[in-house]
Tab-separated table of C-alpha atoms and ligand atoms in Angstrom:
chain	number	residue	atom	x	y	z
A	461	ASN	CA	-80.964	74.553	77.177
A	462	ASN	CA	-78.590	73.937	80.042
A	463	THR	CA	-75.469	75.955	80.506
A	464	PHE	CA	-73.745	74.227	83.368
A	465	SER	CA	-70.052	75.004	83.316
A	466	THR	CA	-69.043	71.383	83.752
A	467	LEU	CA	-67.323	68.793	81.604
A	468	PHE	CA	-69.845	66.018	82.071
A	469	VAL	CA	-72.003	66.291	85.188
A	470	GLY	CA	-75.374	67.704	84.098
A	471	GLN	CA	-74.516	67.864	80.393
A	472	ASN	CA	-77.142	65.213	79.662
A	473	LEU	CA	-80.053	66.562	81.669
A	474	ILE	CA	-83.492	64.992	81.966
A	475	LYS	CA	-86.119	67.147	83.680
A	476	LEU	CA	-89.315	65.544	84.899
A	477	LYS	CA	-92.421	67.099	86.408
A	478	GLU	CA	-93.155	64.061	88.506
A	479	VAL	CA	-91.578	60.661	89.071
A	480	ASP	CA	-91.648	57.984	91.770
A	481	SER	CA	-87.976	58.536	92.598
A	482	THR	CA	-85.201	60.060	90.497
A	483	ASN	CA	-82.915	57.254	91.705
A	484	ASN	CA	-85.352	54.591	90.437
A	485	TYR	CA	-85.772	56.400	87.124
A	486	LEU	CA	-82.030	56.674	86.582
A	487	LYS	CA	-81.358	53.053	87.555
A	488	ASN	CA	-83.960	51.881	85.028
A	489	LEU	CA	-82.568	54.166	82.362
A	490	ALA	CA	-79.044	52.890	82.961
A	491	SER	CA	-80.065	49.252	82.659
A	492	ASN	CA	-82.286	49.743	79.593
A	493	SER	CA	-80.334	52.204	77.489
A	494	GLU	CA	-76.673	51.338	77.904
A	495	PRO	CA	-74.392	53.109	77.298
A	496	LEU	CA	-75.725	56.054	79.239
A	497	PRO	CA	-73.377	59.073	79.199
A	498	GLU	CA	-71.529	59.557	82.452
A	499	GLY	CA	-72.836	62.549	84.357
A	500	THR	CA	-76.434	62.091	83.151
A	501	VAL	CA	-78.710	63.899	85.594
A	502	ILE	CA	-82.363	63.361	86.426
A	503	MET	CA	-84.221	66.236	88.060
A	504	ALA	CA	-87.797	66.178	89.241
A	505	ASP	CA	-90.154	68.857	90.540
A	506	ASN	CA	-91.952	66.193	92.508
A	507	GLN	CA	-91.265	62.649	93.700
A	508	PHE	CA	-94.213	60.624	94.945
A	509	ALA	CA	-92.065	57.800	96.300
A	510	GLY	CA	-88.782	59.492	97.168
A	511	ARG	CA	-86.479	57.222	99.135
A	512	GLY	CA	-84.063	57.984	101.963
A	513	GLN	CA	-81.369	56.072	103.815
A	514	GLN	CA	-82.263	52.811	105.503
A	515	GLU	CA	-85.562	52.290	103.679
A	516	SER	CA	-87.001	55.572	104.933
A	517	VAL	CA	-89.261	57.793	102.855
A	518	TRP	CA	-88.098	61.155	101.551
A	519	GLN	CA	-90.842	63.732	101.143
A	520	THR	CA	-90.533	67.362	100.124
A	521	GLU	CA	-92.785	70.143	98.950
A	522	PRO	CA	-93.209	69.915	95.143
A	523	GLY	CA	-91.349	72.495	93.074
A	524	LYS	CA	-89.519	74.040	96.014
A	525	ASN	CA	-86.525	71.822	96.555
A	526	ILE	CA	-83.768	69.857	94.864
A	527	SER	CA	-84.403	66.204	94.057
A	528	THR	CA	-81.762	64.991	91.678
A	529	SER	CA	-79.778	61.904	90.707
A	530	ILE	CA	-76.416	61.700	88.954
A	531	TYR	CA	-75.090	58.729	86.974
A	532	LEU	CA	-71.401	57.920	87.496
A	533	LYS	CA	-69.307	55.210	85.869
A	534	SER	CA	-67.531	54.401	89.084
A	535	SER	CA	-66.137	51.024	87.952
A	536	PHE	CA	-62.614	52.166	88.886
A	537	LEU	CA	-63.643	52.208	92.549
A	538	PRO	CA	-62.702	49.099	94.576
A	539	ILE	CA	-65.582	47.947	96.741
A	540	SER	CA	-63.397	48.356	99.829
A	541	LYS	CA	-63.221	52.064	99.015
A	542	GLN	CA	-66.880	52.614	98.207
A	543	PHE	CA	-67.430	54.875	101.199
A	544	TYR	CA	-65.056	57.338	99.540
A	545	LEU	CA	-67.763	58.060	96.981
A	546	ASN	CA	-70.045	59.000	99.889
A	547	MET	CA	-67.291	61.273	101.164
A	548	ALA	CA	-66.815	62.879	97.744
A	549	VAL	CA	-70.546	63.546	97.350
A	550	SER	CA	-70.886	64.886	100.904
A	551	LEU	CA	-67.982	67.245	100.261
A	552	ALA	CA	-69.409	68.424	96.947
A	553	VAL	CA	-72.860	69.132	98.350
A	554	SER	CA	-71.581	70.837	101.479
A	555	ASP	CA	-69.137	73.020	99.505
A	556	ALA	CA	-71.880	73.974	97.055
A	557	LEU	CA	-74.341	74.992	99.771
A	558	SER	CA	-71.683	76.731	101.860
A	559	PHE	CA	-71.203	79.067	98.902
A	560	PHE	CA	-74.721	80.478	99.489
A	561	LEU	CA	-74.877	80.444	103.284
A	562	PRO	CA	-73.324	82.662	105.979
A	563	SER	CA	-71.371	79.878	107.666
A	564	PRO	CA	-70.070	76.485	106.527
A	565	VAL	CA	-72.379	73.534	106.079
A	566	ALA	CA	-71.570	70.419	108.119
A	567	VAL	CA	-71.738	66.735	107.263
A	568	LYS	CA	-73.374	64.479	109.800
A	569	TRP	CA	-71.970	60.974	109.639
A	570	PRO	CA	-72.389	59.122	107.393
A	571	ASN	CA	-73.757	61.565	104.818
A	572	ASP	CA	-76.404	63.961	105.982
A	573	ILE	CA	-76.104	67.646	105.198
A	574	TYR	CA	-76.519	69.800	108.303
A	575	TYR	CA	-76.759	73.452	109.196
A	576	ASN	CA	-77.301	74.817	112.706
A	577	ARG	CA	-77.656	71.229	113.905
A	578	LYS	CA	-80.634	70.721	111.627
A	579	LYS	CA	-80.907	68.623	108.510
A	580	LEU	CA	-80.732	70.501	105.201
A	581	GLY	CA	-80.605	67.431	103.042
A	582	GLY	CA	-79.487	63.910	102.452
A	583	ILE	CA	-77.705	61.641	100.013
A	584	LEU	CA	-78.663	58.179	98.787
A	585	ILE	CA	-76.011	56.390	96.723
A	586	GLU	CA	-76.909	53.123	95.028
A	587	ASN	CA	-74.161	51.109	93.374
A	588	ALA	CA	-74.786	48.609	90.581
A	589	LEU	CA	-72.540	45.594	91.126
A	590	THR	CA	-71.379	42.703	88.974
A	591	GLY	CA	-70.391	40.140	91.546
A	592	SER	CA	-68.412	42.196	94.003
A	593	ILE	CA	-67.238	44.796	91.495
A	594	ILE	CA	-68.843	48.210	91.232
A	595	LYS	CA	-70.163	48.863	87.727
A	596	SER	CA	-71.780	52.244	88.163
A	597	SER	CA	-73.389	54.456	90.782
A	598	VAL	CA	-76.558	56.455	91.058
A	599	VAL	CA	-76.012	59.402	93.374
A	600	GLY	CA	-79.297	60.765	94.735
A	601	ILE	CA	-79.330	64.168	96.380
A	602	GLY	CA	-82.296	65.725	98.166
A	603	LEU	CA	-81.987	69.256	99.576
A	604	ASN	CA	-84.447	71.554	101.318
A	605	ILE	CA	-84.066	74.841	99.496
A	606	ASN	CA	-87.161	77.042	99.184
A	607	GLN	CA	-89.482	75.136	101.491
A	608	GLN	CA	-90.679	77.552	104.171
A	609	ALA	CA	-92.022	75.212	106.836
A	610	PHE	CA	-91.957	71.574	107.869
A	611	GLY	CA	-94.579	69.373	109.491
A	612	ASN	CA	-94.760	68.916	113.257
A	613	ASP	CA	-92.276	66.148	113.890
A	614	LEU	CA	-89.809	67.472	111.309
A	615	SER	CA	-89.732	71.138	112.294
A	616	ARG	CA	-87.357	70.447	115.190
A	617	LYS	CA	-84.930	68.477	113.049
A	618	ALA	CA	-85.128	69.967	109.544
A	619	THR	CA	-84.207	73.278	108.012
A	620	SER	CA	-84.040	74.837	104.558
A	621	VAL	CA	-82.016	77.483	102.784
A	622	TYR	CA	-85.145	79.650	102.892
A	623	GLN	CA	-85.321	79.393	106.684
A	624	ILE	CA	-81.671	80.430	106.939
A	625	LEU	CA	-81.662	83.308	104.426
A	626	ASN	CA	-85.298	84.380	104.505
A	627	LYS	CA	-85.448	84.441	100.738
A	628	GLU	CA	-85.870	82.055	97.855
A	629	LEU	CA	-82.897	81.068	95.721
A	630	ASP	CA	-82.811	79.979	92.079
A	631	LEU	CA	-82.544	76.186	92.152
A	632	ASN	CA	-80.456	76.213	88.973
A	633	LEU	CA	-77.734	78.322	90.586
A	634	ILE	CA	-77.416	75.789	93.387
A	635	LEU	CA	-77.474	72.845	91.003
A	636	GLU	CA	-74.709	74.443	88.965
A	637	LYS	CA	-72.505	74.647	92.065
A	638	ILE	CA	-73.337	71.090	93.089
A	639	PHE	CA	-72.412	69.762	89.649
A	640	VAL	CA	-69.165	71.744	89.509
A	641	TYR	CA	-68.062	70.532	92.947
A	642	MET	CA	-69.290	67.011	92.202
A	643	GLU	CA	-66.969	66.912	89.243
A	644	LYS	CA	-64.079	68.262	91.301
A	645	TYR	CA	-64.382	65.704	94.104
A	646	TYR	CA	-65.191	62.872	91.698
A	647	LEU	CA	-61.958	63.525	89.832
A	648	ILE	CA	-60.050	63.535	93.143
A	649	LEU	CA	-61.670	60.156	93.865
A	650	LYS	CA	-60.853	58.842	90.406
A	651	SER	CA	-57.210	59.837	90.791
A	652	GLU	CA	-57.120	57.826	94.032
A	653	ARG	CA	-56.233	60.779	96.232
A	654	TYR	CA	-58.087	59.150	99.106
A	655	ALA	CA	-56.204	60.945	101.880
A	656	ILE	CA	-57.484	64.335	100.662
A	657	LEU	CA	-61.079	63.155	100.706
A	658	HIS	CA	-60.622	61.538	104.103
A	659	SER	CA	-59.194	64.617	105.807
A	660	ASP	CA	-61.600	67.058	104.108
A	661	TYR	CA	-64.480	64.849	105.198
A	662	LEU	CA	-63.328	64.756	108.834
A	663	ASN	CA	-62.824	68.522	108.746
A	664	ARG	CA	-66.485	69.175	108.245
A	665	LEU	CA	-67.884	66.319	110.246
A	666	LEU	CA	-70.471	67.480	112.774
A	667	TYR	CA	-69.326	66.914	116.379
A	668	PHE	CA	-65.853	65.754	115.325
A	669	ASP	CA	-63.789	65.310	118.510
A	670	ILE	CA	-66.493	66.970	120.621
A	671	ALA	CA	-68.113	65.150	123.550
A	672	THR	CA	-71.626	64.335	122.325
A	673	SER	CA	-74.537	62.221	123.500
A	674	PHE	CA	-75.481	59.201	121.428
A	675	ILE	CA	-78.090	56.546	121.833
A	676	GLN	CA	-77.674	52.824	121.172
A	677	ASN	CA	-80.505	50.347	121.802
A	678	GLY	CA	-82.221	52.858	124.063
A	679	GLN	CA	-79.041	53.461	126.091
A	680	VAL	CA	-77.642	56.989	126.191
A	681	PHE	CA	-73.877	57.372	126.329
A	682	GLU	CA	-71.316	60.093	125.754
A	683	GLY	CA	-68.664	59.712	123.093
A	684	ARG	CA	-66.207	61.614	120.954
A	685	ILE	CA	-65.943	60.976	117.239
A	686	LYS	CA	-62.275	60.309	116.461
A	687	GLY	CA	-62.438	59.259	112.850
A	688	VAL	CA	-64.007	57.152	110.140
A	689	GLU	CA	-62.683	53.868	108.784
A	690	ASP	CA	-62.301	53.206	105.049
A	691	SER	CA	-65.444	51.089	105.354
A	692	GLY	CA	-67.292	54.149	106.621
A	693	HIS	CA	-67.654	52.817	110.154
A	694	LEU	CA	-67.423	55.439	112.862
A	695	ILE	CA	-64.464	55.463	115.266
A	696	MET	CA	-65.398	56.825	118.677
A	697	GLU	CA	-63.826	57.240	122.053
A	698	VAL	CA	-66.184	56.114	124.808
A	699	ASP	CA	-65.037	56.099	128.447
A	700	GLY	CA	-61.409	56.113	127.385
A	701	ASN	CA	-61.839	53.174	124.982
A	702	ILE	CA	-61.898	53.233	121.196
A	703	ARG	CA	-65.062	51.718	119.757
A	704	HIS	CA	-66.306	51.197	116.217
A	705	PHE	CA	-69.889	51.664	115.096
A	706	ASN	CA	-71.746	50.391	112.065
A	707	PHE	CA	-74.235	52.564	110.144
A	708	LYS	CA	-77.474	51.711	111.878
A	709	GLU	CA	-76.014	51.131	115.330
A	710	ILE	CA	-76.218	54.563	116.917
A	711	GLU	CA	-78.148	57.779	116.750
A	712	TYR	CA	-77.380	61.293	117.832
A	713	ILE	CA	-79.514	62.988	120.414
A	714	HIS	CA	-81.109	66.161	119.166
A	715	THR	CA	-80.471	68.836	121.726
A	716	ASN	CA	-82.326	71.754	120.170
B	1091	LIG	C1	-81.588	60.593	103.431
B	1091	LIG	O1	-81.258	61.598	104.048
B	1091	LIG	O2	-82.128	59.645	104.000
B	1091	LIG	C2	-81.304	60.528	101.950
B	1091	LIG	C3	-82.314	61.301	101.150
B	1091	LIG	C4	-82.065	61.219	99.660
B	1091	LIG	C5	-83.192	61.833	98.852
B	1091	LIG	C6	-82.865	61.953	97.398
B	1091	LIG	S1	-84.004	62.974	96.526
B	1091	LIG	C7	-83.341	62.460	94.987
B	1091	LIG	C8	-83.040	60.974	95.122
B	1091	LIG	N1	-84.201	60.164	94.784
B	1091	LIG	C9	-84.664	59.487	95.843
B	1091	LIG	O3	-85.656	58.721	95.837
B	1091	LIG	N2	-83.891	59.746	96.925
B	1091	LIG	C10	-82.810	60.652	96.601
């Protein structure tokens, strides 16, 4: 009974009350029931073992938020360009949420969704490879929508659409927008218009070309983000020199 106005994303929709992780569920489905239609979506009210970037856990209040995974047949994508899928997804999610919020949503490198310098959500993309060729991708998206409050250590760093608007939104309306924009940016990716994705991504990157404090191995330093390489590595100016950073190398300092 779904009426998403998309060509393929969300047309095959599997809704679950509870699952370990929608990414795990979709990966298993893809390997056991080939061929799975492109754009198949898993949605869950609750995940009891939701996963985040860098082996972190992803926990949200059941029934209140978006936990979803999308299956893409990304075999056209050269491995050297795989970060462009992260860019496409970040753009889709930030465009979709910006539609509902008073000011634009930002992307924090590499692919966190931010609003008012607080985290609204995150993305976990897992590619299935044969050798060094991408076969398909599972795009996991977790967004804080109707959750009203966060636990102690999170309340400084996390926010939700509810906290911004002071009202609950229909999750399906937001999903619809995400799927529509996902399709748009995925087709840009598929047609190899990399430069568009690259410049759109930089345009909404949090702290782009703004002096910001970072921390690396306990050392605080000031830098300016200047760009992102095709590999996804961050290009920064530090003390007049250009430096490159890998994904786990640095952290931002939360100032609020
Ligand atoms: C992060 O910010 O670290 C990424 C969070 C990604 C969470 C989503 S929720 C749906 C999908 N299933 C998972 O287990 N993780 C992703």
